[in-house]
Amino acid sequence: MKNVLALLCLLIASSSFAQIKLQGVVKDSIGTPLELANVIAINKDSNTLESYGITDSAGKYVLSLSKNTLYNIQISYIGLKSVDETIQTKEDDITKNFNMVSDNQLDAVEITYEMPVTIKGDTLIYNADSFKNGSERKLEDVLKKLPGVEINDDGQVEVEGKVVDKLMVNGKDFFDGDSKLATKNIPSNAVDKVQVLRNYSEVGQLSGVQNNQDNVAINIKLKEGKENFWFGDVTVGGGVAPSPTDELYLVQPKLFYYSPKYSINVIGDLNNTGEVALTGRDLRNFGGGFRAPSSSSGTSINLGDNGLRGLTNLGDAQSIESKLGAVNFSYAPNKALDLSGFIIYNANRLKTRQESFVRYTDSDLGIPDEETVQTGREATNQGLAKLSASYKPNTNNQLNYDILGRISDDSEMNNEFSTVVGTTNQLDEAKPYSINQNVNYYYTLNETNIFAFEAQHLLKDEDPFYNVIGLKDEDAFENTASALGLDVNQNDYNLNQERRIKSNQLDAKLDYYNILNSKSNINFTLGTILSNQQFDSNIFQFLDDGTFFDPTATLTNDGDLLRNENDIEYNFSDVYLGLHYTLKTGKFTITPGFSVHAYGNKNTQFGTTYEDNFLRLLPDFETRIQFKKSESLTLSYNMQNSFTDVTSLAEGLVLNNYNSIQYGEPNLQNALSHNISLRYFSFNLFNYTNVFAFFNYNKNIDQIRSLTDFDNVIRTSTYFNSNFADESVSTFGRIQRTFGKLRASLRANFNYSKINQFVQDERSVNESFTQSYTPELSTNFREWPNVTLKYRHSISNTNQGGDDIKYTTSAPSVEFDAYIWDSLTLKTDYAYTNQKSNISPSESYQTWNASLAYRKDQDAKWEYQIKASNLLNIDSNVNNGSSNISVYSSETFILPRFITFRLTYTL
C-alpha cells in the first residue's frame, strides 16, 4: 500500500512540474486594475478549456499552462470589449498584461467557453461541466470537485464551512431542501449550473433587516432539454454473498420531471446490499424546513426524544434490508401561489452483533468490569408527509403555511450476555406520531415599516414499551429487584414498562422592523412559548405462571418511598419582549439587543403541584466586520435559559433499560449559560483559497445535573440544580487551496471540556482535550485518472479522577477514479484505521471497496457495472474510547464481502 501511495504522489508531483505560469495584470483603458475579470486559456490543438482564473483586487491573474503549447487567451469583463489573443508557451514562465476598452462596437469577440466559476453579487455560479471528467454519476460526485464545496461525514453539503440549509432544483424545493436526498439521487449528467446563494433569505421583504450571514442555499440549474421531459435512471442488480443461501438484490428507480409550472420527483430503493438511502437518524432529523420562531429568543426547552435507542448505527450491521419510496412535487397554478409537498416511506430490517468490554476507572466506586455480547434484530417502518403553500399576491404580502406529519412503527429485539448479570432477552417497541404546523405572514406597510408574524404548533405522542426477561443467572440484579419490589421467587424476571408522553407546544412571535435610515434599523419582538406535556408510566412484572404482578418499590428519596409509576402534567410558558438595534458603519455591522422573559413552570403529580414563576433579562450582541464581499469576521455573544423535559421532573421510577433506572426532581429549575463565538471565513476567487475558522466558548453557570449511584453495574440516577460551572471550548478550522488541477486542504479541530459529575455521592471533575487533523490532497484532471489522498489523525486526552487516559487514532485513506477509453469508469477506495491507547493494546481494521462500470459513451442509455464492497471480507470494526467514569472497547460486526452486478438504464 505504501508503494501505491508513493507512486500516486509521484504522478501528482510530475504533473505539476510539467507546467509553467502565465501571469499579469488586467486594466481598463485608463490604467485602473479590474477586479473579477474572467481569464481563460483554450488549448488550440485540442480546442478545450485548459485553465482559468479571476483577477484579484489589484487586477492580477495567474494561469497554469502546459509547456510548448499554443493557446487562445480570452478575457471578459461586464461592460468592456472582450480580449482574444494567441500565446505560445515555451519552457519558462510568461508575464503579460492586458488592457480592455469600452464595448461600443458590434464586432466584439464571442466567448466560446464559459467560465468555470463566476460571481454575481452574493451568488457564486459553478459551470458543472468544467469540473467533470466522465466518472461522475450523481450530484455529490460533482459537488465534491467544486472549490469551496464539501460533502461532510453525515452526507450534508457544506459551503465555506456552513451547512447548506436549502437545496433547490430550477428554483423549486427538492424534498424541502434535504441535501442528502438530492446529492445521492440527482443524476450528474442533468446538472448544468450549481448556484451557491450566500446570505440567503426565503423572505425577500426581510433580506435587508435580518442577519442572513450564516444562511446558504444551493440551486441546481438543469441542462437544456431536461425541462418538460422525464429524466433520471433505473438500476437493477443482483449478486451473491459468502453464504450460499443469501441472494443479493437491488432495485433503484430515480425519476424526475420539471416544467415551469410543476415538478415531480420519484425516488425508490429496494435492496439487501446495505446501501441505505435514509437512516432512522436522517428521518428523525428531517424537519421538512421547520424552524422554531423562538430559536433566537434565548429560551431553549427540550421536549425530549423517547424513540428507540438502537443497538448500532445502521451501517454497522450483519445484514440490512432496506425499502424507500419517496415522492416530491411542486405546483404553481399562478404567479402568486406555490404548492409543494412530499411523501416518504422508509423501512429497514437489521441483524446486529456487538461485543464490548467496559472498565470503570475509579476503583473506589466498587463497580465491576463488564463484558457483553449483544445480538439483535431491528425493524423500523416510518412515514412522513408534508404539504406547503406560499401565497405572494404582491411584493408587500407573503403568507406561508406548512403541515408535516410523521408516524413510525419500530421494534428492537436484543439478546445480551453480560459477565455481571447473565443472559437477558430484551424487547423495545414504539409507535409514535407527530403533527407539526407552521403559519408565517409578512407584511410591508411602506419603505420603513415591516411586520412579520410566525407561529408553529407541535403535537407529539410517544408510547415506548420495554420488556426484559432473565437476570436470574447471577446475583448482581437481586438488590435492584428487591428495591423495585419484584417477586424474587421466580425462575426468571419478566420485567415490563409502559410509557406514554404527550406533548403539545405553541411557539409564536410578532416582529416589527423600523428602518431608521440606510445604515440602521430597530426590531421589536413580542413572542411566547406555551408547552404542555403529560407523562404516564408503569413498571410491572409477569410471574412464571403468566399472572400480572404490580410491585411496590422500596427505594426512597429523602425518606419518601418512590413509586413504580408516574402520572404528571407539566405546563411551561414564556412570554418575552425583545429589542435589537442594527447599525452599519463602514465595514462594521453592530447588533446589540436583549429580551425580557416572564417564565412560568408548573407540574402536578400525585395530587401535589410544584410551581415556579420568575423574570429574566437575556442580553445578546453581534458584530460583523465585512472586509470584502467574501471575507468577514463575526463575533457574537448570548445568554441562554434552558429547560428540561417532563421525564426529568417525574418523581416516579423510570426504566431506561434494566441496568439504568432514573427518577426525577419536581423542583428542578432552569439551566443558564453564556455563549461566545467567533467566526471567520474568506473565499478568494483569484487563487481559489477557501478559509474557514470557528471558535466557541460555553459556560453553564447553573446546570441541571444527574446524581448517580451504582449497585454492581446497575445505575440509579436522579437530577438536581448545581452551582458548579461546566465549561467547554471548541475550535474548528479549514483551509483549502487550488493549484491548477490540484486541491489541497487541511482541517483541524480542538475541543476542551470540564465537567462536574456526582457518582456514589462524590463530586469529581473530568477534563478532556481532543484534537484532530485531516490533511487532504486531490486532483481534478479531465483526461487523467483522479486520486484523493487523506490522512486523519486524532488524539484524545481525558483526566478521570486523577487517571490520565490517552487515545490516538490514525486513519490514512485513498480514493481513485478513472474514466478510461471514454467508456470504462473505475472507482475504488481504501482506508486503514489504527487505534491505540496507554491502557489497552493497539487495534486496527481496513475497508476496501471497488466498482467497474461500462457505458459505450457518455450519451449511451445502458450502463453495466460490477460493484464489490468489503473486498477484504473484514468481520468487524473496532472502537475504543472513554466516558466520564469508564473506558471501553467494542467490536461491531459488519456486512461481509458483497459482489453485485448492476444494470442501469438512463432516461
PDB file of N, CA, C and O in Angstrom, residues 468-511:
ATOM      1  N   VAL A 468     -37.894  -6.991  29.526  1.00  0.00           N
ATOM      2  CA  VAL A 468     -36.663  -7.748  29.673  1.00  0.00           C
ATOM      3  C   VAL A 468     -36.985  -9.029  30.434  1.00  0.00           C
ATOM      4  O   VAL A 468     -37.712  -9.020  31.432  1.00  0.00           O
ATOM      5  N   ILE A 469     -36.448 -10.151  29.948  1.00  0.00           N
ATOM      6  CA  ILE A 469     -36.629 -11.458  30.583  1.00  0.00           C
ATOM      7  C   ILE A 469     -35.252 -12.024  30.877  1.00  0.00           C
ATOM      8  O   ILE A 469     -34.380 -12.070  29.999  1.00  0.00           O
ATOM      9  N   GLY A 470     -35.041 -12.482  32.129  1.00  0.00           N
ATOM     10  CA  GLY A 470     -33.758 -13.048  32.525  1.00  0.00           C
ATOM     11  C   GLY A 470     -33.340 -12.499  33.871  1.00  0.00           C
ATOM     12  O   GLY A 470     -34.148 -12.387  34.803  1.00  0.00           O
ATOM     13  N   LEU A 471     -32.030 -12.152  34.003  1.00  0.00           N
ATOM     14  CA  LEU A 471     -31.466 -11.500  35.182  1.00  0.00           C
ATOM     15  C   LEU A 471     -31.444 -12.392  36.417  1.00  0.00           C
ATOM     16  O   LEU A 471     -31.290 -11.901  37.538  1.00  0.00           O
ATOM     17  N   LYS A 472     -31.596 -13.722  36.245  1.00  0.00           N
ATOM     18  CA  LYS A 472     -31.532 -14.633  37.388  1.00  0.00           C
ATOM     19  C   LYS A 472     -30.279 -15.514  37.353  1.00  0.00           C
ATOM     20  O   LYS A 472     -30.052 -16.305  38.264  1.00  0.00           O
ATOM     21  N   ASP A 473     -29.453 -15.369  36.292  1.00  0.00           N
ATOM     22  CA  ASP A 473     -28.263 -16.195  36.189  1.00  0.00           C
ATOM     23  C   ASP A 473     -27.243 -15.853  37.275  1.00  0.00           C
ATOM     24  O   ASP A 473     -26.515 -16.714  37.760  1.00  0.00           O
ATOM     25  N   GLU A 474     -27.157 -14.595  37.637  1.00  0.00           N
ATOM     26  CA  GLU A 474     -26.212 -14.130  38.642  1.00  0.00           C
ATOM     27  C   GLU A 474     -26.987 -13.409  39.744  1.00  0.00           C
ATOM     28  O   GLU A 474     -28.191 -13.176  39.645  1.00  0.00           O
ATOM     29  N   ASP A 475     -26.259 -13.027  40.799  1.00  0.00           N
ATOM     30  CA  ASP A 475     -26.896 -12.330  41.919  1.00  0.00           C
ATOM     31  C   ASP A 475     -26.819 -10.812  41.786  1.00  0.00           C
ATOM     32  O   ASP A 475     -27.280 -10.100  42.681  1.00  0.00           O
ATOM     33  N   ALA A 476     -26.249 -10.309  40.685  1.00  0.00           N
ATOM     34  CA  ALA A 476     -25.986  -8.875  40.578  1.00  0.00           C
ATOM     35  C   ALA A 476     -27.263  -8.047  40.536  1.00  0.00           C
ATOM     36  O   ALA A 476     -27.245  -6.870  40.901  1.00  0.00           O
ATOM     37  N   PHE A 477     -28.376  -8.631  40.112  1.00  0.00           N
ATOM     38  CA  PHE A 477     -29.618  -7.872  39.984  1.00  0.00           C
ATOM     39  C   PHE A 477     -30.527  -8.014  41.211  1.00  0.00           C
ATOM     40  O   PHE A 477     -31.561  -7.362  41.280  1.00  0.00           O
ATOM     41  N   GLU A 478     -30.142  -8.836  42.163  1.00  0.00           N
ATOM     42  CA  GLU A 478     -31.059  -9.152  43.263  1.00  0.00           C
ATOM     43  C   GLU A 478     -31.411  -7.924  44.093  1.00  0.00           C
ATOM     44  O   GLU A 478     -32.574  -7.713  44.464  1.00  0.00           O
ATOM     45  N   ASN A 479     -30.416  -7.088  44.441  1.00  0.00           N
ATOM     46  CA  ASN A 479     -30.696  -5.894  45.233  1.00  0.00           C
ATOM     47  C   ASN A 479     -31.621  -4.947  44.481  1.00  0.00           C
ATOM     48  O   ASN A 479     -32.536  -4.352  45.063  1.00  0.00           O
ATOM     49  N   THR A 480     -31.396  -4.816  43.171  1.00  0.00           N
ATOM     50  CA  THR A 480     -32.245  -3.941  42.366  1.00  0.00           C
ATOM     51  C   THR A 480     -33.661  -4.491  42.280  1.00  0.00           C
ATOM     52  O   THR A 480     -34.640  -3.738  42.373  1.00  0.00           O
ATOM     53  N   ALA A 481     -33.782  -5.818  42.126  1.00  0.00           N
ATOM     54  CA  ALA A 481     -35.106  -6.442  42.060  1.00  0.00           C
ATOM     55  C   ALA A 481     -35.877  -6.209  43.351  1.00  0.00           C
ATOM     56  O   ALA A 481     -37.083  -5.895  43.334  1.00  0.00           O
ATOM     57  N   SER A 482     -35.213  -6.344  44.480  1.00  0.00           N
ATOM     58  CA  SER A 482     -35.882  -6.101  45.758  1.00  0.00           C
ATOM     59  C   SER A 482     -36.275  -4.640  45.903  1.00  0.00           C
ATOM     60  O   SER A 482     -37.361  -4.321  46.409  1.00  0.00           O
ATOM     61  N   ALA A 483     -35.370  -3.731  45.445  1.00  0.00           N
ATOM     62  CA  ALA A 483     -35.674  -2.295  45.546  1.00  0.00           C
ATOM     63  C   ALA A 483     -36.876  -1.920  44.683  1.00  0.00           C
ATOM     64  O   ALA A 483     -37.656  -1.027  45.037  1.00  0.00           O
ATOM     65  N   LEU A 484     -37.058  -2.618  43.545  1.00  0.00           N
ATOM     66  CA  LEU A 484     -38.215  -2.363  42.689  1.00  0.00           C
ATOM     67  C   LEU A 484     -39.470  -3.046  43.209  1.00  0.00           C
ATOM     68  O   LEU A 484     -40.565  -2.808  42.691  1.00  0.00           O
ATOM     69  N   GLY A 485     -39.319  -3.920  44.202  1.00  0.00           N
ATOM     70  CA  GLY A 485     -40.466  -4.617  44.765  1.00  0.00           C
ATOM     71  C   GLY A 485     -40.891  -5.824  43.972  1.00  0.00           C
ATOM     72  O   GLY A 485     -42.041  -6.287  44.094  1.00  0.00           O
ATOM     73  N   LEU A 486     -39.997  -6.388  43.148  1.00  0.00           N
ATOM     74  CA  LEU A 486     -40.350  -7.532  42.320  1.00  0.00           C
ATOM     75  C   LEU A 486     -40.490  -8.795  43.169  1.00  0.00           C
ATOM     76  O   LEU A 486     -39.918  -8.908  44.264  1.00  0.00           O
ATOM     77  N   ASP A 487     -41.244  -9.735  42.654  1.00  0.00           N
ATOM     78  CA  ASP A 487     -41.346 -11.062  43.282  1.00  0.00           C
ATOM     79  C   ASP A 487     -40.067 -11.817  42.912  1.00  0.00           C
ATOM     80  O   ASP A 487     -39.857 -12.195  41.744  1.00  0.00           O
ATOM     81  N   VAL A 488     -39.197 -12.043  43.884  1.00  0.00           N
ATOM     82  CA  VAL A 488     -37.889 -12.641  43.614  1.00  0.00           C
ATOM     83  C   VAL A 488     -37.943 -14.163  43.545  1.00  0.00           C
ATOM     84  O   VAL A 488     -36.948 -14.801  43.180  1.00  0.00           O
ATOM     85  N   ASN A 489     -39.075 -14.760  43.887  1.00  0.00           N
ATOM     86  CA  ASN A 489     -39.199 -16.215  43.892  1.00  0.00           C
ATOM     87  C   ASN A 489     -39.669 -16.722  42.528  1.00  0.00           C
ATOM     88  O   ASN A 489     -40.688 -17.408  42.419  1.00  0.00           O
ATOM     89  N   GLN A 490     -38.934 -16.365  41.499  1.00  0.00           N
ATOM     90  CA  GLN A 490     -39.280 -16.744  40.135  1.00  0.00           C
ATOM     91  C   GLN A 490     -38.057 -17.339  39.455  1.00  0.00           C
ATOM     92  O   GLN A 490     -36.914 -17.087  39.852  1.00  0.00           O
ATOM     93  N   ASN A 491     -38.298 -18.154  38.417  1.00  0.00           N
ATOM     94  CA  ASN A 491     -37.178 -18.726  37.667  1.00  0.00           C
ATOM     95  C   ASN A 491     -36.433 -17.644  36.882  1.00  0.00           C
ATOM     96  O   ASN A 491     -35.215 -17.677  36.735  1.00  0.00           O
ATOM     97  N   ASP A 492     -37.202 -16.687  36.334  1.00  0.00           N
ATOM     98  CA  ASP A 492     -36.641 -15.547  35.612  1.00  0.00           C
ATOM     99  C   ASP A 492     -37.494 -14.332  35.933  1.00  0.00           C
ATOM    100  O   ASP A 492     -38.689 -14.451  36.233  1.00  0.00           O
ATOM    101  N   TYR A 493     -36.855 -13.154  35.839  1.00  0.00           N
ATOM    102  CA  TYR A 493     -37.620 -11.920  35.953  1.00  0.00           C
ATOM    103  C   TYR A 493     -38.206 -11.584  34.585  1.00  0.00           C
ATOM    104  O   TYR A 493     -37.501 -11.594  33.569  1.00  0.00           O
ATOM    105  N   ASN A 494     -39.496 -11.293  34.571  1.00  0.00           N
ATOM    106  CA  ASN A 494     -40.164 -10.810  33.368  1.00  0.00           C
ATOM    107  C   ASN A 494     -40.624  -9.387  33.683  1.00  0.00           C
ATOM    108  O   ASN A 494     -41.715  -9.160  34.177  1.00  0.00           O
ATOM    109  N   LEU A 495     -39.720  -8.425  33.409  1.00  0.00           N
ATOM    110  CA  LEU A 495     -39.912  -7.043  33.830  1.00  0.00           C
ATOM    111  C   LEU A 495     -40.397  -6.216  32.643  1.00  0.00           C
ATOM    112  O   LEU A 495     -39.849  -6.317  31.530  1.00  0.00           O
ATOM    113  N   ASN A 496     -41.418  -5.376  32.868  1.00  0.00           N
ATOM    114  CA  ASN A 496     -42.043  -4.620  31.790  1.00  0.00           C
ATOM    115  C   ASN A 496     -42.245  -3.164  32.216  1.00  0.00           C
ATOM    116  O   ASN A 496     -42.386  -2.864  33.402  1.00  0.00           O
ATOM    117  N   GLN A 497     -42.299  -2.314  31.212  1.00  0.00           N
ATOM    118  CA  GLN A 497     -42.616  -0.904  31.472  1.00  0.00           C
ATOM    119  C   GLN A 497     -43.391  -0.320  30.295  1.00  0.00           C
ATOM    120  O   GLN A 497     -42.965  -0.438  29.145  1.00  0.00           O
ATOM    121  N   GLU A 498     -44.521   0.291  30.597  1.00  0.00           N
ATOM    122  CA  GLU A 498     -45.289   1.055  29.620  1.00  0.00           C
ATOM    123  C   GLU A 498     -45.080   2.540  29.887  1.00  0.00           C
ATOM    124  O   GLU A 498     -45.075   2.977  31.050  1.00  0.00           O
ATOM    125  N   ARG A 499     -44.930   3.307  28.817  1.00  0.00           N
ATOM    126  CA  ARG A 499     -44.797   4.761  28.951  1.00  0.00           C
ATOM    127  C   ARG A 499     -45.653   5.456  27.900  1.00  0.00           C
ATOM    128  O   ARG A 499     -45.849   4.933  26.798  1.00  0.00           O
ATOM    129  N   ARG A 500     -46.109   6.658  28.224  1.00  0.00           N
ATOM    130  CA  ARG A 500     -46.860   7.468  27.264  1.00  0.00           C
ATOM    131  C   ARG A 500     -46.513   8.939  27.521  1.00  0.00           C
ATOM    132  O   ARG A 500     -46.700   9.441  28.631  1.00  0.00           O
ATOM    133  N   ILE A 501     -45.981   9.596  26.517  1.00  0.00           N
ATOM    134  CA  ILE A 501     -45.609  11.002  26.636  1.00  0.00           C
ATOM    135  C   ILE A 501     -46.329  11.779  25.545  1.00  0.00           C
ATOM    136  O   ILE A 501     -46.106  11.534  24.349  1.00  0.00           O
ATOM    137  N   LYS A 502     -47.210  12.701  25.955  1.00  0.00           N
ATOM    138  CA  LYS A 502     -47.937  13.545  25.020  1.00  0.00           C
ATOM    139  C   LYS A 502     -47.432  14.974  25.162  1.00  0.00           C
ATOM    140  O   LYS A 502     -47.414  15.530  26.264  1.00  0.00           O
ATOM    141  N   SER A 503     -47.037  15.565  24.043  1.00  0.00           N
ATOM    142  CA  SER A 503     -46.502  16.931  24.049  1.00  0.00           C
ATOM    143  C   SER A 503     -47.343  17.809  23.138  1.00  0.00           C
ATOM    144  O   SER A 503     -47.721  17.401  22.037  1.00  0.00           O
ATOM    145  N   ASN A 504     -47.619  19.015  23.612  1.00  0.00           N
ATOM    146  CA  ASN A 504     -48.422  19.984  22.865  1.00  0.00           C
ATOM    147  C   ASN A 504     -47.770  21.349  23.066  1.00  0.00           C
ATOM    148  O   ASN A 504     -47.735  21.863  24.185  1.00  0.00           O
ATOM    149  N   GLN A 505     -47.245  21.942  21.990  1.00  0.00           N
ATOM    150  CA  GLN A 505     -46.488  23.186  22.143  1.00  0.00           C
ATOM    151  C   GLN A 505     -46.846  24.192  21.062  1.00  0.00           C
ATOM    152  O   GLN A 505     -46.949  23.853  19.882  1.00  0.00           O
ATOM    153  N   LEU A 506     -47.025  25.446  21.488  1.00  0.00           N
ATOM    154  CA  LEU A 506     -47.235  26.579  20.594  1.00  0.00           C
ATOM    155  C   LEU A 506     -46.067  27.538  20.748  1.00  0.00           C
ATOM    156  O   LEU A 506     -45.723  27.938  21.868  1.00  0.00           O
ATOM    157  N   ASP A 507     -45.467  27.895  19.632  1.00  0.00           N
ATOM    158  CA  ASP A 507     -44.323  28.811  19.606  1.00  0.00           C
ATOM    159  C   ASP A 507     -44.658  29.900  18.595  1.00  0.00           C
ATOM    160  O   ASP A 507     -44.797  29.625  17.390  1.00  0.00           O
ATOM    161  N   ALA A 508     -44.805  31.156  19.056  1.00  0.00           N
ATOM    162  CA  ALA A 508     -45.248  32.225  18.159  1.00  0.00           C
ATOM    163  C   ALA A 508     -44.540  33.527  18.512  1.00  0.00           C
ATOM    164  O   ALA A 508     -44.170  33.763  19.673  1.00  0.00           O
ATOM    165  N   LYS A 509     -44.375  34.387  17.501  1.00  0.00           N
ATOM    166  CA  LYS A 509     -43.812  35.715  17.755  1.00  0.00           C
ATOM    167  C   LYS A 509     -44.256  36.690  16.677  1.00  0.00           C
ATOM    168  O   LYS A 509     -44.612  36.301  15.550  1.00  0.00           O
ATOM    169  N   LEU A 510     -44.258  37.969  17.041  1.00  0.00           N
ATOM    170  CA  LEU A 510     -44.566  39.070  16.130  1.00  0.00           C
ATOM    171  C   LEU A 510     -43.382  40.020  16.129  1.00  0.00           C
ATOM    172  O   LEU A 510     -42.972  40.524  17.181  1.00  0.00           O
ATOM    173  N   ASP A 511     -42.816  40.248  14.945  1.00  0.00           N
ATOM    174  CA  ASP A 511     -41.681  41.165  14.786  1.00  0.00           C
ATOM    175  C   ASP A 511     -42.133  42.438  14.090  1.00  0.00           C
ATOM    176  O   ASP A 511     -42.913  42.399  13.120  1.00  0.00           O
TER     177      ASP A 511
END
